[in-house]
């Protein structure tokens, strides 16, 4: 089993993953200076789990690839999966008539992904970004509940309803159908969030990386295989 590399700083959900990893017979190493290669004597392969900066920098240091789903896939999904119109555009082409809408940066963390009531509101958050900055723009849908699932090779490893109240079993069935239908378009391992309302049922909200996603109600023992698969083999000596 791979050695799990996680940040030194304690985190409740990450600690639960670490505990499940050790209970499954794996080793866990807490890394403080993640921009430096850790001492990995006798370690054959690693998996990385942590926030974006930690994971991406450490992966580069280690020379491993992290599997990351492309949120832009949302723009090409059939309406039955999203229940709303989603387009990719540059900031410079957005006009007042497009609002209110949900806007999310294509490059994570460039600004807050949120519902913006007006173009002026969005511009206040993106004034330091160029007009060419790419964003995802979505129609607004009412959310009564939200669920998260870890997916590995088209299989749902675990599902947790983390906002509102809804049937996790129905969410699992929807996401299993989605994962199988799009197995060729998404990485081997990833996380998908889904929304629910009574009128529309379940629909896909966004994708996340298994190497960085919180549990959000998923069972740690069930998702460690997905976290392990999200880091490519390192060939560590």
mmCIF file of N, CA, C and O in Angstrom, residues 8-77:
data_model
loop_
_atom_site.group_PDB
_atom_site.id
_atom_site.type_symbol
_atom_site.label_atom_id
_atom_site.label_comp_id
_atom_site.label_asym_id
_atom_site.label_seq_id
_atom_site.Cartn_x
_atom_site.Cartn_y
_atom_site.Cartn_z
ATOM 1 N N UNK A 8 1.409 18.660 7.786
ATOM 2 C CA UNK A 8 1.716 18.530 9.203
ATOM 3 C C UNK A 8 0.565 19.031 10.073
ATOM 4 O O UNK A 8 0.242 18.446 11.107
ATOM 5 N N UNK A 9 -0.055 20.128 9.655
ATOM 6 C CA UNK A 9 -1.129 20.728 10.436
ATOM 7 C C UNK A 9 -2.335 19.797 10.512
ATOM 8 O O UNK A 9 -2.803 19.277 9.510
ATOM 9 N N UNK A 10 -2.843 19.629 11.722
ATOM 10 C CA UNK A 10 -3.969 18.724 11.927
ATOM 11 C C UNK A 10 -5.252 19.281 11.308
ATOM 12 O O UNK A 10 -5.489 20.486 11.289
ATOM 13 N N UNK A 11 -6.073 18.380 10.794
ATOM 14 C CA UNK A 11 -7.377 18.716 10.209
ATOM 15 C C UNK A 11 -8.300 17.541 10.490
ATOM 16 O O UNK A 11 -7.923 16.385 10.263
ATOM 17 N N UNK A 12 -9.492 17.808 10.997
ATOM 18 C CA UNK A 12 -10.381 16.753 11.467
ATOM 19 C C UNK A 12 -10.654 15.703 10.396
ATOM 20 O O UNK A 12 -10.486 14.499 10.629
ATOM 21 N N UNK A 13 -11.071 16.126 9.212
ATOM 22 C CA UNK A 13 -11.409 15.162 8.170
ATOM 23 C C UNK A 13 -10.160 14.457 7.635
ATOM 24 O O UNK A 13 -10.171 13.252 7.378
ATOM 25 N N UNK A 14 -9.075 15.205 7.469
ATOM 26 C CA UNK A 14 -7.836 14.609 6.974
ATOM 27 C C UNK A 14 -7.298 13.590 7.981
ATOM 28 O O UNK A 14 -6.760 12.538 7.600
ATOM 29 N N UNK A 15 -7.460 13.890 9.257
ATOM 30 C CA UNK A 15 -7.022 12.946 10.290
ATOM 31 C C UNK A 15 -7.844 11.665 10.224
ATOM 32 O O UNK A 15 -7.322 10.567 10.510
ATOM 33 N N UNK A 16 -9.117 11.776 9.883
ATOM 34 C CA UNK A 16 -9.948 10.573 9.742
ATOM 35 C C UNK A 16 -9.477 9.720 8.564
ATOM 36 O O UNK A 16 -9.463 8.482 8.652
ATOM 37 N N UNK A 17 -9.077 10.374 7.479
ATOM 38 C CA UNK A 17 -8.536 9.638 6.337
ATOM 39 C C UNK A 17 -7.235 8.952 6.731
ATOM 40 O O UNK A 17 -6.997 7.779 6.401
ATOM 41 N N UNK A 18 -6.374 9.680 7.451
ATOM 42 C CA UNK A 18 -5.101 9.112 7.887
ATOM 43 C C UNK A 18 -5.319 7.893 8.786
ATOM 44 O O UNK A 18 -4.627 6.873 8.647
ATOM 45 N N UNK A 19 -6.281 7.987 9.689
ATOM 46 C CA UNK A 19 -6.565 6.862 10.583
ATOM 47 C C UNK A 19 -7.058 5.649 9.797
ATOM 48 O O UNK A 19 -6.648 4.506 10.067
ATOM 49 N N UNK A 20 -7.930 5.886 8.815
ATOM 50 C CA UNK A 20 -8.438 4.788 7.986
ATOM 51 C C UNK A 20 -7.304 4.167 7.179
ATOM 52 O O UNK A 20 -7.269 2.943 6.975
ATOM 53 N N UNK A 21 -6.386 5.008 6.725
ATOM 54 C CA UNK A 21 -5.231 4.533 5.940
ATOM 55 C C UNK A 21 -4.381 3.584 6.787
ATOM 56 O O UNK A 21 -3.995 2.503 6.321
ATOM 57 N N UNK A 22 -4.112 3.986 8.014
ATOM 58 C CA UNK A 22 -3.291 3.157 8.899
ATOM 59 C C UNK A 22 -4.024 1.887 9.297
ATOM 60 O O UNK A 22 -3.413 0.800 9.397
ATOM 61 N N UNK A 23 -5.336 1.979 9.500
ATOM 62 C CA UNK A 23 -6.115 0.794 9.846
ATOM 63 C C UNK A 23 -6.125 -0.218 8.709
ATOM 64 O O UNK A 23 -6.253 -1.425 8.939
ATOM 65 N N UNK A 24 -5.953 0.289 7.471
ATOM 66 C CA UNK A 24 -5.906 -0.602 6.305
ATOM 67 C C UNK A 24 -4.506 -1.170 6.073
ATOM 68 O O UNK A 24 -4.291 -1.914 5.115
ATOM 69 N N UNK A 25 -3.560 -0.804 6.944
ATOM 70 C CA UNK A 25 -2.210 -1.355 6.842
ATOM 71 C C UNK A 25 -1.201 -0.447 6.177
ATOM 72 O O UNK A 25 -0.047 -0.849 5.974
ATOM 73 N N UNK A 26 -1.605 0.782 5.843
ATOM 74 C CA UNK A 26 -0.696 1.713 5.200
ATOM 75 C C UNK A 26 0.028 2.601 6.193
ATOM 76 O O UNK A 26 -0.321 2.653 7.369
ATOM 77 N N UNK A 27 1.045 3.310 5.699
ATOM 78 C CA UNK A 27 1.790 4.257 6.520
ATOM 79 C C UNK A 27 1.402 5.679 6.154
ATOM 80 O O UNK A 27 1.063 5.962 5.007
ATOM 81 N N UNK A 28 1.462 6.569 7.141
ATOM 82 C CA UNK A 28 1.131 7.977 6.939
ATOM 83 C C UNK A 28 2.334 8.822 7.356
ATOM 84 O O UNK A 28 2.911 8.603 8.426
ATOM 85 N N UNK A 29 2.712 9.773 6.507
ATOM 86 C CA UNK A 29 3.795 10.703 6.827
ATOM 87 C C UNK A 29 3.252 12.116 6.773
ATOM 88 O O UNK A 29 2.684 12.530 5.763
ATOM 89 N N UNK A 30 3.410 12.843 7.874
ATOM 90 C CA UNK A 30 3.007 14.254 7.912
ATOM 91 C C UNK A 30 4.182 15.110 7.465
ATOM 92 O O UNK A 30 5.277 15.005 8.022
ATOM 93 N N UNK A 31 3.934 15.939 6.460
ATOM 94 C CA UNK A 31 4.994 16.725 5.827
ATOM 95 C C UNK A 31 4.805 18.196 6.168
ATOM 96 O O UNK A 31 3.739 18.765 5.927
ATOM 97 N N UNK A 32 5.837 18.808 6.714
ATOM 98 C CA UNK A 32 5.790 20.220 7.068
ATOM 99 C C UNK A 32 6.327 21.069 5.917
ATOM 100 O O UNK A 32 5.593 21.832 5.294
ATOM 101 N N UNK A 33 7.593 20.914 5.587
ATOM 102 C CA UNK A 33 8.239 21.694 4.516
ATOM 103 C C UNK A 33 7.972 20.999 3.180
ATOM 104 O O UNK A 33 8.838 20.328 2.620
ATOM 105 N N UNK A 34 6.749 21.161 2.686
ATOM 106 C CA UNK A 34 6.305 20.406 1.512
ATOM 107 C C UNK A 34 6.974 20.843 0.219
ATOM 108 O O UNK A 34 6.829 20.182 -0.809
ATOM 109 N N UNK A 35 7.696 21.931 0.238
ATOM 110 C CA UNK A 35 8.428 22.386 -0.941
ATOM 111 C C UNK A 35 9.802 21.707 -1.034
ATOM 112 O O UNK A 35 10.550 21.928 -1.974
ATOM 113 N N UNK A 36 10.126 20.888 -0.036
ATOM 114 C CA UNK A 36 11.365 20.121 -0.047
ATOM 115 C C UNK A 36 11.018 18.637 -0.094
ATOM 116 O O UNK A 36 10.035 18.191 0.504
ATOM 117 N N UNK A 37 11.845 17.867 -0.762
ATOM 118 C CA UNK A 37 11.588 16.430 -0.863
ATOM 119 C C UNK A 37 11.728 15.768 0.510
ATOM 120 O O UNK A 37 12.767 15.875 1.150
ATOM 121 N N UNK A 38 10.696 15.097 0.985
ATOM 122 C CA UNK A 38 10.785 14.441 2.297
ATOM 123 C C UNK A 38 11.681 13.212 2.253
ATOM 124 O O UNK A 38 11.953 12.662 1.185
ATOM 125 N N UNK A 39 12.142 12.784 3.405
ATOM 126 C CA UNK A 39 12.965 11.589 3.528
ATOM 127 C C UNK A 39 12.072 10.372 3.390
ATOM 128 O O UNK A 39 11.253 10.075 4.258
ATOM 129 N N UNK A 40 12.243 9.668 2.278
ATOM 130 C CA UNK A 40 11.347 8.553 1.974
ATOM 131 C C UNK A 40 12.117 7.251 1.821
ATOM 132 O O UNK A 40 11.859 6.461 0.914
ATOM 133 N N UNK A 41 13.070 7.043 2.684
ATOM 134 C CA UNK A 41 13.845 5.809 2.642
ATOM 135 C C UNK A 41 12.915 4.598 2.773
ATOM 136 O O UNK A 41 12.039 4.551 3.624
ATOM 137 N N UNK A 42 13.107 3.646 1.877
ATOM 138 C CA UNK A 42 12.356 2.382 1.871
ATOM 139 C C UNK A 42 10.893 2.539 1.444
ATOM 140 O O UNK A 42 10.124 1.597 1.510
ATOM 141 N N UNK A 43 10.514 3.734 0.996
ATOM 142 C CA UNK A 43 9.150 3.927 0.501
ATOM 143 C C UNK A 43 9.126 3.696 -1.005
ATOM 144 O O UNK A 43 9.893 4.305 -1.747
ATOM 145 N N UNK A 44 8.262 2.818 -1.467
ATOM 146 C CA UNK A 44 8.211 2.487 -2.888
ATOM 147 C C UNK A 44 7.294 3.408 -3.671
ATOM 148 O O UNK A 44 7.577 3.740 -4.819
ATOM 149 N N UNK A 45 6.174 3.812 -3.079
ATOM 150 C CA UNK A 45 5.244 4.689 -3.781
ATOM 151 C C UNK A 45 4.449 5.496 -2.766
ATOM 152 O O UNK A 45 4.310 5.104 -1.604
ATOM 153 N N UNK A 46 3.945 6.632 -3.231
ATOM 154 C CA UNK A 46 3.247 7.544 -2.315
ATOM 155 C C UNK A 46 1.903 7.966 -2.901
ATOM 156 O O UNK A 46 1.668 7.897 -4.105
ATOM 157 N N UNK A 47 1.044 8.446 -2.002
ATOM 158 C CA UNK A 47 -0.192 9.121 -2.370
ATOM 159 C C UNK A 47 -0.213 10.437 -1.611
ATOM 160 O O UNK A 47 0.243 10.506 -0.469
ATOM 161 N N UNK A 48 -0.715 11.477 -2.243
ATOM 162 C CA UNK A 48 -0.753 12.806 -1.652
ATOM 163 C C UNK A 48 -2.202 13.186 -1.355
ATOM 164 O O UNK A 48 -3.087 12.953 -2.173
ATOM 165 N N UNK A 49 -2.417 13.784 -0.174
ATOM 166 C CA UNK A 49 -3.760 14.223 0.187
ATOM 167 C C UNK A 49 -3.662 15.495 1.012
ATOM 168 O O UNK A 49 -3.111 15.498 2.117
ATOM 169 N N UNK A 50 -4.166 16.597 0.472
ATOM 170 C CA UNK A 50 -4.110 17.857 1.191
ATOM 171 C C UNK A 50 -4.661 18.989 0.350
ATOM 172 O O UNK A 50 -5.231 18.762 -0.720
ATOM 173 N N UNK A 51 -4.499 20.215 0.843
ATOM 174 C CA UNK A 51 -4.993 21.374 0.098
ATOM 175 C C UNK A 51 -4.230 21.558 -1.210
ATOM 176 O O UNK A 51 -3.175 20.945 -1.427
ATOM 177 N N UNK A 52 -4.762 22.422 -2.073
ATOM 178 C CA UNK A 52 -4.201 22.576 -3.416
ATOM 179 C C UNK A 52 -2.722 22.916 -3.415
ATOM 180 O O UNK A 52 -1.933 22.285 -4.126
ATOM 181 N N UNK A 53 -2.332 23.928 -2.639
ATOM 182 C CA UNK A 53 -0.934 24.354 -2.638
ATOM 183 C C UNK A 53 -0.022 23.230 -2.175
ATOM 184 O O UNK A 53 0.990 22.917 -2.815
ATOM 185 N N UNK A 54 -0.367 22.595 -1.070
ATOM 186 C CA UNK A 54 0.411 21.483 -0.540
ATOM 187 C C UNK A 54 0.550 20.378 -1.586
ATOM 188 O O UNK A 54 1.659 19.917 -1.895
ATOM 189 N N UNK A 55 -0.569 19.940 -2.132
ATOM 190 C CA UNK A 55 -0.562 18.790 -3.031
ATOM 191 C C UNK A 55 0.169 19.080 -4.336
ATOM 192 O O UNK A 55 0.983 18.272 -4.801
ATOM 193 N N UNK A 56 -0.101 20.225 -4.936
ATOM 194 C CA UNK A 56 0.489 20.525 -6.237
ATOM 195 C C UNK A 56 1.995 20.760 -6.142
ATOM 196 O O UNK A 56 2.761 20.305 -7.004
ATOM 197 N N UNK A 57 2.431 21.461 -5.094
ATOM 198 C CA UNK A 57 3.870 21.701 -4.920
ATOM 199 C C UNK A 57 4.591 20.397 -4.586
ATOM 200 O O UNK A 57 5.633 20.078 -5.167
ATOM 201 N N UNK A 58 4.040 19.615 -3.666
ATOM 202 C CA UNK A 58 4.671 18.363 -3.276
ATOM 203 C C UNK A 58 4.718 17.377 -4.448
ATOM 204 O O UNK A 58 5.708 16.659 -4.631
ATOM 205 N N UNK A 59 3.662 17.356 -5.252
ATOM 206 C CA UNK A 59 3.656 16.476 -6.420
ATOM 207 C C UNK A 59 4.783 16.840 -7.384
ATOM 208 O O UNK A 59 5.441 15.958 -7.961
ATOM 209 N N UNK A 60 5.015 18.126 -7.565
ATOM 210 C CA UNK A 60 6.099 18.564 -8.442
ATOM 211 C C UNK A 60 7.448 18.164 -7.855
ATOM 212 O O UNK A 60 8.337 17.687 -8.581
ATOM 213 N N UNK A 61 7.610 18.347 -6.555
ATOM 214 C CA UNK A 61 8.853 17.971 -5.889
ATOM 215 C C UNK A 61 9.101 16.462 -6.015
ATOM 216 O O UNK A 61 10.229 16.014 -6.246
ATOM 217 N N UNK A 62 8.035 15.689 -5.868
ATOM 218 C CA UNK A 62 8.139 14.230 -5.911
ATOM 219 C C UNK A 62 8.195 13.679 -7.336
ATOM 220 O O UNK A 62 8.537 12.516 -7.538
ATOM 221 N N UNK A 63 7.826 14.494 -8.306
ATOM 222 C CA UNK A 63 7.814 14.025 -9.687
ATOM 223 C C UNK A 63 6.680 13.070 -9.982
ATOM 224 O O UNK A 63 6.833 12.136 -10.787
ATOM 225 N N UNK A 64 5.525 13.299 -9.345
ATOM 226 C CA UNK A 64 4.360 12.455 -9.602
ATOM 227 C C UNK A 64 3.244 13.292 -10.221
ATOM 228 O O UNK A 64 3.219 14.515 -10.092
ATOM 229 N N UNK A 65 2.334 12.631 -10.883
ATOM 230 C CA UNK A 65 1.192 13.306 -11.500
ATOM 231 C C UNK A 65 -0.034 13.107 -10.628
ATOM 232 O O UNK A 65 -0.251 12.026 -10.067
ATOM 233 N N UNK A 66 -0.827 14.157 -10.509
ATOM 234 C CA UNK A 66 -2.088 14.081 -9.781
ATOM 235 C C UNK A 66 -3.241 14.110 -10.774
ATOM 236 O O UNK A 66 -3.259 14.946 -11.674
ATOM 237 N N UNK A 67 -4.184 13.200 -10.600
ATOM 238 C CA UNK A 67 -5.344 13.161 -11.491
ATOM 239 C C UNK A 67 -6.334 14.255 -11.093
ATOM 240 O O UNK A 67 -6.806 14.290 -9.951
ATOM 241 N N UNK A 68 -6.630 15.128 -12.045
ATOM 242 C CA UNK A 68 -7.485 16.280 -11.764
ATOM 243 C C UNK A 68 -8.588 16.367 -12.811
ATOM 244 O O UNK A 68 -8.301 16.480 -14.007
ATOM 245 N N UNK A 69 -9.852 16.305 -12.416
ATOM 246 C CA UNK A 69 -10.944 16.424 -13.387
ATOM 247 C C UNK A 69 -11.057 17.845 -13.916
ATOM 248 O O UNK A 69 -10.694 18.806 -13.230
ATOM 249 N N UNK A 70 -11.539 17.981 -15.127
ATOM 250 C CA UNK A 70 -11.689 19.283 -15.770
ATOM 251 C C UNK A 70 -13.131 19.754 -15.614
ATOM 252 O O UNK A 70 -14.049 19.171 -16.205
ATOM 253 N N UNK A 71 -13.319 20.835 -14.839
ATOM 254 C CA UNK A 71 -14.673 21.359 -14.626
ATOM 255 C C UNK A 71 -15.308 21.838 -15.930
ATOM 256 O O UNK A 71 -16.535 21.952 -16.020
ATOM 257 N N UNK A 72 -14.488 22.150 -16.935
ATOM 258 C CA UNK A 72 -15.021 22.618 -18.212
ATOM 259 C C UNK A 72 -15.886 21.554 -18.895
ATOM 260 O O UNK A 72 -16.685 21.870 -19.782
ATOM 261 N N UNK A 73 -15.747 20.305 -18.479
ATOM 262 C CA UNK A 73 -16.603 19.246 -19.015
ATOM 263 C C UNK A 73 -18.072 19.557 -18.767
ATOM 264 O O UNK A 73 -18.947 19.125 -19.529
ATOM 265 N N UNK A 74 -18.363 20.316 -17.717
ATOM 266 C CA UNK A 74 -19.743 20.676 -17.409
ATOM 267 C C UNK A 74 -20.439 21.350 -18.584
ATOM 268 O O UNK A 74 -21.645 21.205 -18.774
ATOM 269 N N UNK A 75 -19.682 22.098 -19.381
ATOM 270 C CA UNK A 75 -20.280 22.841 -20.493
ATOM 271 C C UNK A 75 -20.747 21.934 -21.629
ATOM 272 O O UNK A 75 -21.553 22.363 -22.452
ATOM 273 N N UNK A 76 -20.231 20.710 -21.678
ATOM 274 C CA UNK A 76 -20.599 19.802 -22.771
ATOM 275 C C UNK A 76 -21.523 18.674 -22.337
ATOM 276 O O UNK A 76 -21.919 17.843 -23.159
ATOM 277 N N UNK A 77 -21.870 18.633 -21.054
ATOM 278 C CA UNK A 77 -22.774 17.581 -20.588
ATOM 279 C C UNK A 77 -24.197 17.815 -21.084
ATOM 280 O O UNK A 77 -24.643 18.957 -21.217
#
